[in-house]
Amino acid sequence: DGGITQSPKYLFRKEGQNVTLSCEQNLNHDAMYWYRQDPGQGLRLIYYSQIVNDFQKGDIAEGYSVSREKKESFPLTVTSAQKNPTAFYLCASTAGQGGYNEQFFGPGTRLTVL
Amino acid sequence: GQSLEQPSEVTAVEGAIVQINCTYQTSGFYGLSWYQQHDGGAPTFLSYNALDGLEETGRFSSFLSRSDSYGYLLLQELQMKDSASYFCAVKTGANNLFFGTGTRLTVIP
């Protein structure tokens, strides 16, 4: 079955540590996205990538980094520079430029900083 | 700046009809989407409106008025499983979405 996988589902880290969240898709989608969701809030865009080896900052990129070396993969690193990293992180993808209007979401990773 | 406004909470009775409104102010506008998210789950796509008017998909319908910067999601014949959060989202670029803060719908018997 095609879809988006994120791992791990729950992640705990100590303050000051970097952590990488995985996102893999087998939908052959060109564009991929990372969102952050805080309790009772909407989704805020962290980074997005329209094609391999290219990515752009979203609205809240500070303290995060990404890479897009393969079409299928878009890992997100939460660095120690992110002041309040505890949140629910969602990865999404869409087919490509222009007329593709549906974003497909992975199951999410819930990150807790201890 | 950009903003989307939608009610934070709505309660409705099973079998009834409910309308969730969304007003937007964004720097770019290609269309308005709606997503459903159950607690702890991933958002799932419900609808997309690029042009003015009503789009119907089963029990769900979505409306857009570009001149009023306004849209709504209409849910008919409510079922308990419809209890979830509903997000409107504006497509601001080629594929980028700007999300509202969501409306938590509670369906009661």
Short mmCIF file of C-alpha atoms in Angstrom, two decimals:
data_model
loop_
_atom_site.label_atom_id
_atom_site.label_comp_id
_atom_site.label_asym_id
_atom_site.label_seq_id
_atom_site.Cartn_x
_atom_site.Cartn_y
_atom_site.Cartn_z
CA ASP A 1 0.00 0.00 0.00
CA GLY A 2 1.18 3.49 -0.81
CA GLY A 3 1.54 6.00 1.94
CA ILE A 4 3.73 8.03 4.25
CA THR A 5 5.54 6.56 7.22
CA GLN A 6 6.99 8.49 10.12
CA SER A 7 9.16 7.09 12.83
CA PRO A 8 9.24 6.91 15.69
CA LYS A 9 5.66 7.51 16.84
CA TYR A 10 6.82 8.81 20.23
CA LEU A 11 10.20 10.34 20.92
CA PHE A 12 11.73 11.63 24.10
CA ARG A 13 14.87 13.69 24.23
CA LYS A 14 16.84 15.54 26.79
CA GLU A 15 17.16 19.27 26.57
CA GLY A 16 20.15 20.31 24.48
CA GLN A 17 20.16 17.22 22.25
CA ASN A 18 19.56 17.15 18.52
CA VAL A 19 17.05 14.60 17.24
CA THR A 20 16.08 13.49 13.74
CA LEU A 21 12.55 12.56 12.73
CA SER A 22 12.10 10.24 9.80
CA CYS A 23 9.62 10.67 6.94
CA GLU A 24 9.39 8.25 4.01
CA GLN A 25 6.82 8.11 1.21
CA ASN A 26 6.23 5.60 -1.57
CA LEU A 27 3.62 7.65 -3.40
CA ASN A 28 6.15 8.97 -5.93
CA HIS A 29 5.24 12.47 -4.83
CA ASP A 30 7.52 15.37 -5.72
CA ALA A 31 6.70 17.74 -2.89
CA MET A 32 7.12 17.03 0.82
CA TYR A 33 6.39 19.11 3.92
CA TRP A 34 7.01 19.26 7.65
CA TYR A 35 4.47 20.77 9.99
CA ARG A 36 4.40 21.37 13.69
CA GLN A 37 1.16 21.14 15.67
CA ASP A 38 0.79 22.32 19.26
CA PRO A 39 -2.20 21.34 21.44
CA GLY A 40 -5.40 22.95 20.25
CA GLN A 41 -3.60 24.67 17.41
CA GLY A 42 -3.41 24.45 13.68
CA LEU A 43 -0.52 23.20 11.59
CA ARG A 44 2.44 25.49 11.07
CA LEU A 45 4.84 24.93 8.20
CA ILE A 46 8.47 24.30 9.15
CA TYR A 47 10.13 23.37 5.84
CA TYR A 48 9.06 22.17 2.44
CA SER A 49 10.70 20.65 -0.59
CA GLN A 50 9.30 20.72 -4.13
CA ILE A 51 12.06 18.59 -5.69
CA VAL A 52 15.07 16.56 -4.68
CA ASN A 53 18.07 18.54 -3.42
CA ASP A 54 16.00 21.65 -2.92
CA PHE A 55 14.04 22.88 0.10
CA GLN A 56 12.63 26.10 1.44
CA LYS A 57 11.97 27.55 4.87
CA GLY A 58 8.41 27.72 6.07
CA ASP A 59 6.94 30.01 8.69
CA ILE A 60 8.80 28.57 11.70
CA ALA A 61 12.10 27.18 10.41
CA GLU A 62 14.35 28.49 13.18
CA GLY A 63 15.91 25.65 15.17
CA TYR A 64 15.14 23.03 12.51
CA SER A 65 17.02 21.61 9.55
CA VAL A 66 16.11 19.24 6.70
CA SER A 67 17.61 17.40 3.77
CA ARG A 68 16.14 15.98 0.58
CA GLU A 69 18.70 13.65 -0.94
CA LYS A 70 16.11 11.18 -2.20
CA LYS A 71 12.62 11.69 -3.55
CA GLU A 72 11.20 9.27 -1.01
CA SER A 73 12.78 10.74 2.11
CA PHE A 74 12.60 14.09 3.92
CA PRO A 75 14.09 13.84 7.42
CA LEU A 76 13.71 16.67 9.91
CA THR A 77 16.33 17.47 12.55
CA VAL A 78 15.20 19.32 15.63
CA THR A 79 18.28 21.05 16.93
CA SER A 80 19.15 22.30 20.39
CA ALA A 81 18.52 25.81 19.06
CA GLN A 82 14.78 25.13 18.98
CA LYS A 83 13.61 26.67 22.24
CA ASN A 84 10.33 24.83 22.64
CA PRO A 85 10.48 21.61 20.64
CA THR A 86 7.78 19.61 22.45
CA ALA A 87 5.04 19.18 19.84
CA PHE A 88 3.36 16.85 17.37
CA TYR A 89 5.27 16.75 14.07
CA LEU A 90 3.52 15.86 10.84
CA CYS A 91 5.06 15.07 7.49
CA ALA A 92 3.03 15.43 4.31
CA SER A 93 3.44 15.05 0.58
CA THR A 94 1.68 16.07 -2.58
CA ALA A 95 2.01 14.98 -6.16
CA GLY A 96 3.71 18.00 -7.61
CA GLN A 97 3.40 21.48 -8.96
CA GLY A 98 0.24 23.24 -9.89
CA GLY A 99 -3.02 21.40 -9.92
CA TYR A 100 -2.51 18.92 -7.11
CA ASN A 101 -4.62 20.05 -4.22
CA GLU A 102 -4.54 17.23 -1.71
CA GLN A 103 -1.79 16.81 0.85
CA PHE A 104 -1.31 13.31 2.26
CA PHE A 105 -0.16 13.13 5.85
CA GLY A 106 1.87 10.62 7.79
CA PRO A 107 0.77 9.42 11.25
CA GLY A 108 3.00 11.93 13.03
CA THR A 109 5.75 11.87 15.65
CA ARG A 110 5.05 13.17 19.12
CA LEU A 111 8.26 14.70 20.49
CA THR A 112 8.66 15.39 24.18
CA VAL A 113 11.64 17.20 25.63
CA LEU A 114 12.42 16.17 29.17
CA GLY B 1 0.13 39.16 7.75
CA GLN B 2 -1.97 36.12 7.07
CA SER B 3 -4.91 34.93 9.10
CA LEU B 4 -7.70 32.41 9.00
CA GLU B 5 -10.57 32.57 11.45
CA GLN B 6 -12.84 29.69 12.33
CA PRO B 7 -14.82 28.93 15.49
CA SER B 8 -12.85 27.02 18.09
CA GLU B 9 -15.67 24.67 19.09
CA VAL B 10 -19.03 23.53 17.78
CA THR B 11 -21.47 21.03 19.28
CA ALA B 12 -24.27 19.39 17.31
CA VAL B 13 -26.74 16.55 17.67
CA GLU B 14 -26.42 13.26 15.84
CA GLY B 15 -28.42 13.35 12.62
CA ALA B 16 -28.40 17.15 12.42
CA ILE B 17 -26.61 19.55 10.08
CA VAL B 18 -23.68 21.74 11.11
CA GLN B 19 -21.84 24.52 9.30
CA ILE B 20 -18.25 25.49 10.10
CA ASN B 21 -17.26 28.91 8.79
CA CYS B 22 -13.85 30.14 7.75
CA THR B 23 -12.79 33.66 6.85
CA TYR B 24 -9.34 34.32 5.51
CA GLN B 25 -6.88 37.07 4.85
CA THR B 26 -3.79 35.88 3.00
CA SER B 27 -1.14 37.29 0.70
CA GLY B 28 -1.92 34.76 -2.01
CA PHE B 29 -5.00 32.72 -2.75
CA TYR B 30 -5.37 29.75 -5.04
CA GLY B 31 -8.14 27.93 -3.18
CA LEU B 32 -9.59 26.80 0.15
CA SER B 33 -9.21 23.29 1.52
CA TRP B 34 -10.77 21.46 4.43
CA TYR B 35 -9.12 18.73 6.48
CA GLN B 36 -10.46 16.46 9.21
CA GLN B 37 -8.31 15.32 12.13
CA HIS B 38 -9.34 12.87 14.82
CA ASP B 39 -7.58 13.13 18.18
CA GLY B 40 -4.02 11.88 17.92
CA GLY B 41 -4.37 11.19 14.22
CA ALA B 42 -3.22 12.66 10.95
CA PRO B 43 -5.26 15.21 9.01
CA THR B 44 -7.17 13.82 6.07
CA PHE B 45 -8.30 15.77 3.05
CA LEU B 46 -12.01 16.51 2.68
CA SER B 47 -12.43 19.07 -0.07
CA TYR B 48 -10.94 21.85 -2.14
CA ASN B 49 -12.64 24.91 -3.67
CA ALA B 50 -10.86 27.09 -6.18
CA LEU B 51 -13.95 28.75 -7.62
CA ASP B 52 -17.00 30.31 -6.04
CA GLY B 53 -19.83 27.99 -5.24
CA LEU B 54 -20.77 24.78 -3.52
CA GLU B 55 -18.97 21.46 -3.93
CA GLU B 56 -20.75 18.36 -2.64
CA THR B 57 -19.13 15.07 -1.68
CA GLY B 58 -21.52 12.72 0.01
CA ARG B 59 -22.58 14.07 3.40
CA PHE B 60 -19.99 16.85 3.23
CA SER B 61 -20.23 20.04 1.19
CA SER B 62 -17.88 22.98 0.96
CA PHE B 63 -18.60 26.53 -0.17
CA LEU B 64 -16.39 29.39 -1.27
CA SER B 65 -16.97 33.08 -1.89
CA ARG B 66 -13.75 34.67 -3.08
CA SER B 67 -15.20 38.18 -3.05
CA ASP B 68 -16.07 37.79 0.64
CA SER B 69 -12.89 35.85 1.54
CA TYR B 70 -15.20 33.32 3.13
CA GLY B 71 -15.94 29.66 3.00
CA TYR B 72 -17.71 27.00 4.99
CA LEU B 73 -17.88 23.27 5.46
CA LEU B 74 -21.36 21.77 5.77
CA LEU B 75 -21.79 18.38 7.38
CA GLN B 76 -25.15 16.67 7.02
CA GLU B 77 -26.68 13.67 8.76
CA LEU B 78 -24.10 13.94 11.50
CA GLN B 79 -22.69 10.74 12.90
CA MET B 80 -20.77 10.17 16.11
CA LYS B 81 -17.66 9.38 14.08
CA ASP B 82 -17.74 12.94 12.72
CA SER B 83 -16.52 14.19 16.11
CA ALA B 84 -13.10 15.58 15.21
CA SER B 85 -11.26 18.79 14.50
CA TYR B 86 -11.82 20.46 11.15
CA PHE B 87 -9.25 22.78 9.63
CA CYS B 88 -9.65 25.20 6.79
CA ALA B 89 -6.47 25.87 4.85
CA VAL B 90 -5.68 28.36 2.12
CA LYS B 91 -3.50 27.29 -0.78
CA THR B 92 -1.12 30.23 -0.96
CA GLY B 93 1.44 28.99 -3.47
CA ALA B 94 2.10 26.20 -5.91
CA ASN B 95 1.32 23.62 -3.27
CA ASN B 96 1.70 25.40 0.05
CA LEU B 97 -1.09 25.51 2.59
CA PHE B 98 -1.72 27.99 5.41
CA PHE B 99 -3.88 26.36 8.08
CA GLY B 100 -6.44 27.79 10.46
CA THR B 101 -6.40 26.84 14.13
CA GLY B 102 -9.22 24.36 13.74
CA THR B 103 -12.79 23.83 14.90
CA ARG B 104 -13.43 21.02 17.34
CA LEU B 105 -16.77 19.41 16.49
CA THR B 106 -18.49 17.35 19.15
CA VAL B 107 -21.46 15.27 18.07
CA ILE B 108 -23.82 14.33 20.89
CA PRO B 109 -26.53 11.65 20.89
#
